[in-house]
CSV table of C-alpha atoms in Angstrom, one decimal:
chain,number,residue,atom,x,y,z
A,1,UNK,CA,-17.1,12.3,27.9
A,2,UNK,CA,-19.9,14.3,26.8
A,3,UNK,CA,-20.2,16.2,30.2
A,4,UNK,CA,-15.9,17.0,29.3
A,5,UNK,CA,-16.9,18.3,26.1
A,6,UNK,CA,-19.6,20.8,27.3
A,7,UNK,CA,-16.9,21.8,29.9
A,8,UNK,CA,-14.4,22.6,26.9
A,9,UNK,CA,-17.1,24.5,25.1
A,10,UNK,CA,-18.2,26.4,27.7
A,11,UNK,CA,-14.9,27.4,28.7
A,12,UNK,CA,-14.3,28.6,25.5
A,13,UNK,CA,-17.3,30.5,25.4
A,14,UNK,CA,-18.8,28.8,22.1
A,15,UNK,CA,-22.8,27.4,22.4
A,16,UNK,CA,-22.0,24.1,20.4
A,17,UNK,CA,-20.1,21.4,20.7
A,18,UNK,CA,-17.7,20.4,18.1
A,19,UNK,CA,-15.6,17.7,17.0
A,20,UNK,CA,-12.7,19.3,18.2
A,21,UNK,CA,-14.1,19.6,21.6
A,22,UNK,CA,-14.9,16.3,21.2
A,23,UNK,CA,-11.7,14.7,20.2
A,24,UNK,CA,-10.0,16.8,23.0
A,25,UNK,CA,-12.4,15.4,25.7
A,26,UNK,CA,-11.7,11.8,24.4
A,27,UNK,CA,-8.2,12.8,25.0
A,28,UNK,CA,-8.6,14.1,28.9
A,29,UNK,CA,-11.1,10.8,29.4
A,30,UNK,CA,-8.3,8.5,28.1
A,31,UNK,CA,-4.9,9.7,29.4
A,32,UNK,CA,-5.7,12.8,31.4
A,33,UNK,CA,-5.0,16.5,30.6
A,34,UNK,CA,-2.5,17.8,28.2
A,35,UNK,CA,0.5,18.7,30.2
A,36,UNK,CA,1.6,22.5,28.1
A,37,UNK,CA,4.1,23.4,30.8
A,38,UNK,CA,6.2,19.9,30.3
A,39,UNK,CA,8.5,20.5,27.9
A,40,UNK,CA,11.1,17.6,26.2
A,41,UNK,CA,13.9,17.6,24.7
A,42,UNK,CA,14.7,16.8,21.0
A,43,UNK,CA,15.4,13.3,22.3
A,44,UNK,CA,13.2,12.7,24.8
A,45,UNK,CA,10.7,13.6,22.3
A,46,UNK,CA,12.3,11.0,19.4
A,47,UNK,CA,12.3,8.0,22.1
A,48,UNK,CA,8.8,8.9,22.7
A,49,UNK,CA,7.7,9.0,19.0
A,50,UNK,CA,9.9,5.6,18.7
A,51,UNK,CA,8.0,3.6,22.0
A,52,UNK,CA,4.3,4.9,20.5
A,53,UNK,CA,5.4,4.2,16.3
A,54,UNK,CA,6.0,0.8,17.7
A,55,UNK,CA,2.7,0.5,19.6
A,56,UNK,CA,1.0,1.4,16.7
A,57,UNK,CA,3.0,-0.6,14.4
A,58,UNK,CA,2.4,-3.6,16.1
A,59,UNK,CA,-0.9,-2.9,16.8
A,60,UNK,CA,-2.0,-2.6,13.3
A,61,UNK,CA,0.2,-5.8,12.2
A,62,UNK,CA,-1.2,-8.1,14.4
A,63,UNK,CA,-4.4,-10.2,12.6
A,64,UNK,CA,-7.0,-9.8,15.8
A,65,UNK,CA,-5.8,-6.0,17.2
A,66,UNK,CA,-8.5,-3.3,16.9
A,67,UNK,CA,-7.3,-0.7,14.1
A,68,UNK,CA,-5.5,2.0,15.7
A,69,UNK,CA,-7.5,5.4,15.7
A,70,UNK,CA,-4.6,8.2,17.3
A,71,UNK,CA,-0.9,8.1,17.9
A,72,UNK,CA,0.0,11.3,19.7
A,73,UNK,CA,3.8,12.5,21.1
A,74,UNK,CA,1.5,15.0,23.3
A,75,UNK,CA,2.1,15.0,26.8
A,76,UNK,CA,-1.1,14.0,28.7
A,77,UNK,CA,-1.4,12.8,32.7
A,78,UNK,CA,1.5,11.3,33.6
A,79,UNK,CA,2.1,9.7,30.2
A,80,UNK,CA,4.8,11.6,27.3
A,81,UNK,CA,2.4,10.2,24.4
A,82,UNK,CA,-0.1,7.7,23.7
A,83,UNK,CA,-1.5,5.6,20.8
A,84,UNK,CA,-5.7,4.6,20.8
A,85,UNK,CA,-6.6,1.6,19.6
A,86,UNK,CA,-10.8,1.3,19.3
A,87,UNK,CA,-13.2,-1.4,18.9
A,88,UNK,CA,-15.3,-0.7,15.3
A,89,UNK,CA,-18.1,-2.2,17.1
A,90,UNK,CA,-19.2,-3.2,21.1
A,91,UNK,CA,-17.8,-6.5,22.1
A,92,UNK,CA,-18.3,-8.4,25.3
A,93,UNK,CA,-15.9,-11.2,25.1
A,94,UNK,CA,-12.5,-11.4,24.1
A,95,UNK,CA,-10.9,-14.6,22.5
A,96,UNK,CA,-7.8,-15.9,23.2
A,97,UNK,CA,-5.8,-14.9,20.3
A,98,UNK,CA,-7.3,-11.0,20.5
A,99,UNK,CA,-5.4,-11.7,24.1
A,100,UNK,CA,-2.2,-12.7,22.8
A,101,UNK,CA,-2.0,-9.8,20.0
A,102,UNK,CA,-2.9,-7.2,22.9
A,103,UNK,CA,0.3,-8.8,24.9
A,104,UNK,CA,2.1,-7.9,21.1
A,105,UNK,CA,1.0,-4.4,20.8
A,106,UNK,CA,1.9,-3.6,24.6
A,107,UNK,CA,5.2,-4.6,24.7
A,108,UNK,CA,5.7,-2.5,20.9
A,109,UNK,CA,7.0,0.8,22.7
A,110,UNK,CA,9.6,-1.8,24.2
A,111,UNK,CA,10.7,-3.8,21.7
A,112,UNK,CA,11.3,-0.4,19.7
A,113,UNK,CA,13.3,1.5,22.7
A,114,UNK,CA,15.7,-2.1,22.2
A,115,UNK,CA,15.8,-2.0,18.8
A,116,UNK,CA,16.9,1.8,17.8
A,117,UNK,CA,18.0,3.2,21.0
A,118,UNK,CA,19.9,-0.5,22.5
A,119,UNK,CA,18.4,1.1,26.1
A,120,UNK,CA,15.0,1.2,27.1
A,121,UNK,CA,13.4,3.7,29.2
A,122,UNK,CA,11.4,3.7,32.1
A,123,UNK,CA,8.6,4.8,29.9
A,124,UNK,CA,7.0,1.3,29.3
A,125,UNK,CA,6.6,0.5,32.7
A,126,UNK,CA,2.6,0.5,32.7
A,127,UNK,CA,3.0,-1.5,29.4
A,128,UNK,CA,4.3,-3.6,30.8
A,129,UNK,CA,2.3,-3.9,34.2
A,130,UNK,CA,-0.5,-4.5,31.8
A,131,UNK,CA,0.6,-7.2,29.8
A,132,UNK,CA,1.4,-9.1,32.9
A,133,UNK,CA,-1.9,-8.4,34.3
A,134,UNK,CA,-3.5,-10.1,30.8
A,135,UNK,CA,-0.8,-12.9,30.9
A,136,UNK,CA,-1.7,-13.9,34.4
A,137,UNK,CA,-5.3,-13.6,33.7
A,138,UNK,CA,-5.0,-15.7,30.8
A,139,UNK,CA,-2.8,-18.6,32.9
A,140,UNK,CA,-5.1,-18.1,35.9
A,141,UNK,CA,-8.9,-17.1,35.3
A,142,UNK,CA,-9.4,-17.8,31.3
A,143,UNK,CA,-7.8,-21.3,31.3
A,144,UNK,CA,-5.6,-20.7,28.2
A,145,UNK,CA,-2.7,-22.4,29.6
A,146,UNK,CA,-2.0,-25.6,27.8
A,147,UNK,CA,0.1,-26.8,31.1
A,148,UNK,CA,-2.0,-25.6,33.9
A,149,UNK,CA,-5.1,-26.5,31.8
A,150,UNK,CA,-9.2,-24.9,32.2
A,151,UNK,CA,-8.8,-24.4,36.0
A,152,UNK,CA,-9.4,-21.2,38.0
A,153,UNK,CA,-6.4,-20.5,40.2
A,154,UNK,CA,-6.1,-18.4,43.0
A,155,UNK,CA,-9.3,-17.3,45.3
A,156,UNK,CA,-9.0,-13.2,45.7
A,157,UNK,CA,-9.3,-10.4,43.3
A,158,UNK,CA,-5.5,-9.8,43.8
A,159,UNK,CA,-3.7,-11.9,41.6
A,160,UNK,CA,-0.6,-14.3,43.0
A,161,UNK,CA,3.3,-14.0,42.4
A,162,UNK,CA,5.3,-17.3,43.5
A,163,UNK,CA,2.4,-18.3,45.4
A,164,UNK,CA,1.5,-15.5,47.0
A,165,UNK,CA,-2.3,-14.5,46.6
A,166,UNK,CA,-1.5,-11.1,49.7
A,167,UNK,CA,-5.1,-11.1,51.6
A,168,UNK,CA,-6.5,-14.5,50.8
A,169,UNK,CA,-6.4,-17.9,51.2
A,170,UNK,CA,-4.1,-19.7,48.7
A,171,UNK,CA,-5.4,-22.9,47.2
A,172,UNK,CA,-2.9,-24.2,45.2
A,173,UNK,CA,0.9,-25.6,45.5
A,174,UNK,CA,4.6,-24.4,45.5
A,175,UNK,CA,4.9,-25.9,42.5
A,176,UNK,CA,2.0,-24.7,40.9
A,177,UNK,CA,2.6,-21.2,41.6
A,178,UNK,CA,5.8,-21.8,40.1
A,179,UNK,CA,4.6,-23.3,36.9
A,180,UNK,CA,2.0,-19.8,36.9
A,181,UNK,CA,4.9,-17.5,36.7
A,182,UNK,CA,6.8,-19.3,34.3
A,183,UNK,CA,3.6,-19.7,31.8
A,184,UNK,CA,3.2,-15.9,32.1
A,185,UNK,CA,6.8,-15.2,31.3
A,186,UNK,CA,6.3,-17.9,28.3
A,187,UNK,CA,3.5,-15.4,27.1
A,188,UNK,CA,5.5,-12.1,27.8
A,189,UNK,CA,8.1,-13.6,26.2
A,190,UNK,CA,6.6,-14.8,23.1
A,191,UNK,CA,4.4,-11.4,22.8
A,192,UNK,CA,7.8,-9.7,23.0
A,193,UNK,CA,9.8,-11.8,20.3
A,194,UNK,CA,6.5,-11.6,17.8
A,195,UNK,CA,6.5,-7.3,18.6
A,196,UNK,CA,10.3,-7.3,17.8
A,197,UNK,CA,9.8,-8.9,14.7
A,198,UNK,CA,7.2,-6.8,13.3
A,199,UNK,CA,9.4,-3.7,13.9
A,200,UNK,CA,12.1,-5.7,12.3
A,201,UNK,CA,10.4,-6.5,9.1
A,202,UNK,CA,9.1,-3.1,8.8
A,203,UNK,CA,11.6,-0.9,10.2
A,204,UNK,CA,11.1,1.7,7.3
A,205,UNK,CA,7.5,2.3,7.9
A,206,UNK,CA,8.2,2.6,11.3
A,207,UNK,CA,11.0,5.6,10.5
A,208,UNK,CA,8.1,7.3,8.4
A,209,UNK,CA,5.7,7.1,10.8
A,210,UNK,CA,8.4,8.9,13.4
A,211,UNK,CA,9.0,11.2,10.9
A,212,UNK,CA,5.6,12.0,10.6
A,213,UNK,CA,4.9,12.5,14.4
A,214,UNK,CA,7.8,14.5,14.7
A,215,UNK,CA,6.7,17.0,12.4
A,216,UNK,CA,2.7,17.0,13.6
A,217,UNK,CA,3.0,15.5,16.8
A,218,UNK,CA,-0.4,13.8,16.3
A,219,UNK,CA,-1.7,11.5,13.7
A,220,UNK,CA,-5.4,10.4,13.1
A,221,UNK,CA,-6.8,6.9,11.6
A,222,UNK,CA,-6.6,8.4,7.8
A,223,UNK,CA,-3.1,9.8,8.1
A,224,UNK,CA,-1.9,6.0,9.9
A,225,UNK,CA,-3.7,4.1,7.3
A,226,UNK,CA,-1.8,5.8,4.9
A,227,UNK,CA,1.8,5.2,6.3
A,228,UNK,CA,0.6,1.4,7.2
A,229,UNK,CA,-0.2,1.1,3.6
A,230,UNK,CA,3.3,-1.2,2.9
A,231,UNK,CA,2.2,-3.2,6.2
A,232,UNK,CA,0.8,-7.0,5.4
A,233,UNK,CA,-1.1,-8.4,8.4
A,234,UNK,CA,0.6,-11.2,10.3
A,235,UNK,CA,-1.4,-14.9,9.9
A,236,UNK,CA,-3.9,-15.6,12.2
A,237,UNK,CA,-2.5,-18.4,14.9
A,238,UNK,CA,-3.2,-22.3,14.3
A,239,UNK,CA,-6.3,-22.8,15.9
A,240,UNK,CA,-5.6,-23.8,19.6
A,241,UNK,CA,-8.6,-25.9,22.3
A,242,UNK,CA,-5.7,-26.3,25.1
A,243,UNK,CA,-5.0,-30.0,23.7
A,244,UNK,CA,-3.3,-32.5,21.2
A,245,UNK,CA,-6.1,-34.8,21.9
A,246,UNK,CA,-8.9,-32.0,21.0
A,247,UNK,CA,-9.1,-31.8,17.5
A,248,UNK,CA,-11.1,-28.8,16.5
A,249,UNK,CA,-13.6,-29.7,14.1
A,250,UNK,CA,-13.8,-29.0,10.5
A,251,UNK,CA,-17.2,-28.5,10.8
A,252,UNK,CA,-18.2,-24.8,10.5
A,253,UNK,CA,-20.5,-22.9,13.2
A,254,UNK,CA,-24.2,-22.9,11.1
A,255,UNK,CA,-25.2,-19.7,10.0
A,256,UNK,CA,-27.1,-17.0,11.4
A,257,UNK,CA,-31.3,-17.2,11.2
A,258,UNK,CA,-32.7,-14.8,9.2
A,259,UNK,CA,-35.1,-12.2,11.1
A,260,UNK,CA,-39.1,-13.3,11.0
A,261,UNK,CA,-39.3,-10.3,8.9
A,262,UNK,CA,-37.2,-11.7,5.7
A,263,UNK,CA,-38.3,-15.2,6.4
């Protein structure tokens, strides 16, 4: 990223990097070059603002999503906009319900083509090729399928569809590759119905925030927050250990030691 920005500066024959170099580089890194020559219409350019508002939306009502840094109507790669959502700090695990509001904020583009248009677009088609990828990762490496239970299915890096696992050995049944597709559907499903209601709860917010990206074309964290501001965060999800008969505990985790130093 750093190596883009010097390119920018350079190019631009200026000897120090600046934020704006910076935030342009984070751009390229992320989803690719901004594409000047493409050029939209007035309603190819609405539908877009529509499919990233409801990323965005979603994202930022969901209790375990990452706040949402950028929402852009720019084209960039092979995408017409995008919308960032950052970490605030590095993690190195990712819990089951963070999965399940990532599902939520990746079919939001969708759910909000539906909803105002009634005729969605080709436009969320790595959305959704993502949130399968994370629904069948959850059913078949994480174990957070109720059903199919804490059991690693399937053998390969490529990940099976009715069974099939293409260049290795499968080690499961007909039926269980059956019950795989139909627990990632559940989860599609589900994420879909929860991102539908959020846009239907907070329609008006999601009409400023079009508004807004319409007139600028690019919105940072400060300007979001600020249209968010009517937004109340969904509840977090009942807690969940994959069984009736495992009864989390009541018992909190103990609390962190205090270094040597303030001991």
């Amino acid at each position: 990223m750093l190596n883009e920005a010097a390119l920018l500066t350079a190019r631009s024959d200026r000897k120090l990097i600046d934020n704006a170099s910076l935030d342009e580089a984070i751009d390229r890194v992320i989803a690719g070059p901004q594409k000047r020559s493409r050029v939209m219409s007035d309603h190819e350019k609405k539908v877009t603002a529509y499919h990233e508002g409801g990323h965005a939306l979603v994202a930022h009502a969901m209790p375990k999503t990452d706040p949402v840094h950028k929402v852009t109507i720019l084209p960039r790669g092979r995408s017409l906009g995008y919308t960032m959502v950052l970490p605030e700090e590095d993690r190195y695990s990712t819990t089951r319900n963070e999965m399940l509001d990532q599902l939520a904020y990746a079919l939001g583009g969708r759910a909000a083509e539906e909803m105002v248009f009634h005729d969605p677009t080709t436009g969320a088609s790595n959305d959704i090729e993502k949130a399968t990828t994370l629904a069948r990762a959850m059913v078949t490496q994480y174990g957070m399928s109720e059903r199919l239970g804490a059991v690693k299915l399937g053998t390969g890096a490529a990940e099976p569809f009715l069974g099939r696992d293409y260049g290795h050995e499968r080690d499961y049944s007909d039926d269980v590759a059956a019950s795989i597709d139909q627990e990632v559907r559940r989860l599609i499903d589900q994420a879909h119905q929860e991102a539908w209601d959020v846009l239907i709860e907070y329609r008006d917010v999601l009409d400023s925030m079009v508004n807004a990206l319409l007139e600028r074309e690019t919105l940072g964290k400060s300007e979001i927050e600020e249209i968010f501001a009517p937004v109340t965060k969904r509840p977090i999800r009942v807690a969940w250990t994959g069984s009736v008969h495992r009864v989390p505990s009541d018992r909190p985790a103990i609390d962190m030691p205090k270094p040597k130093s303030e001991a």
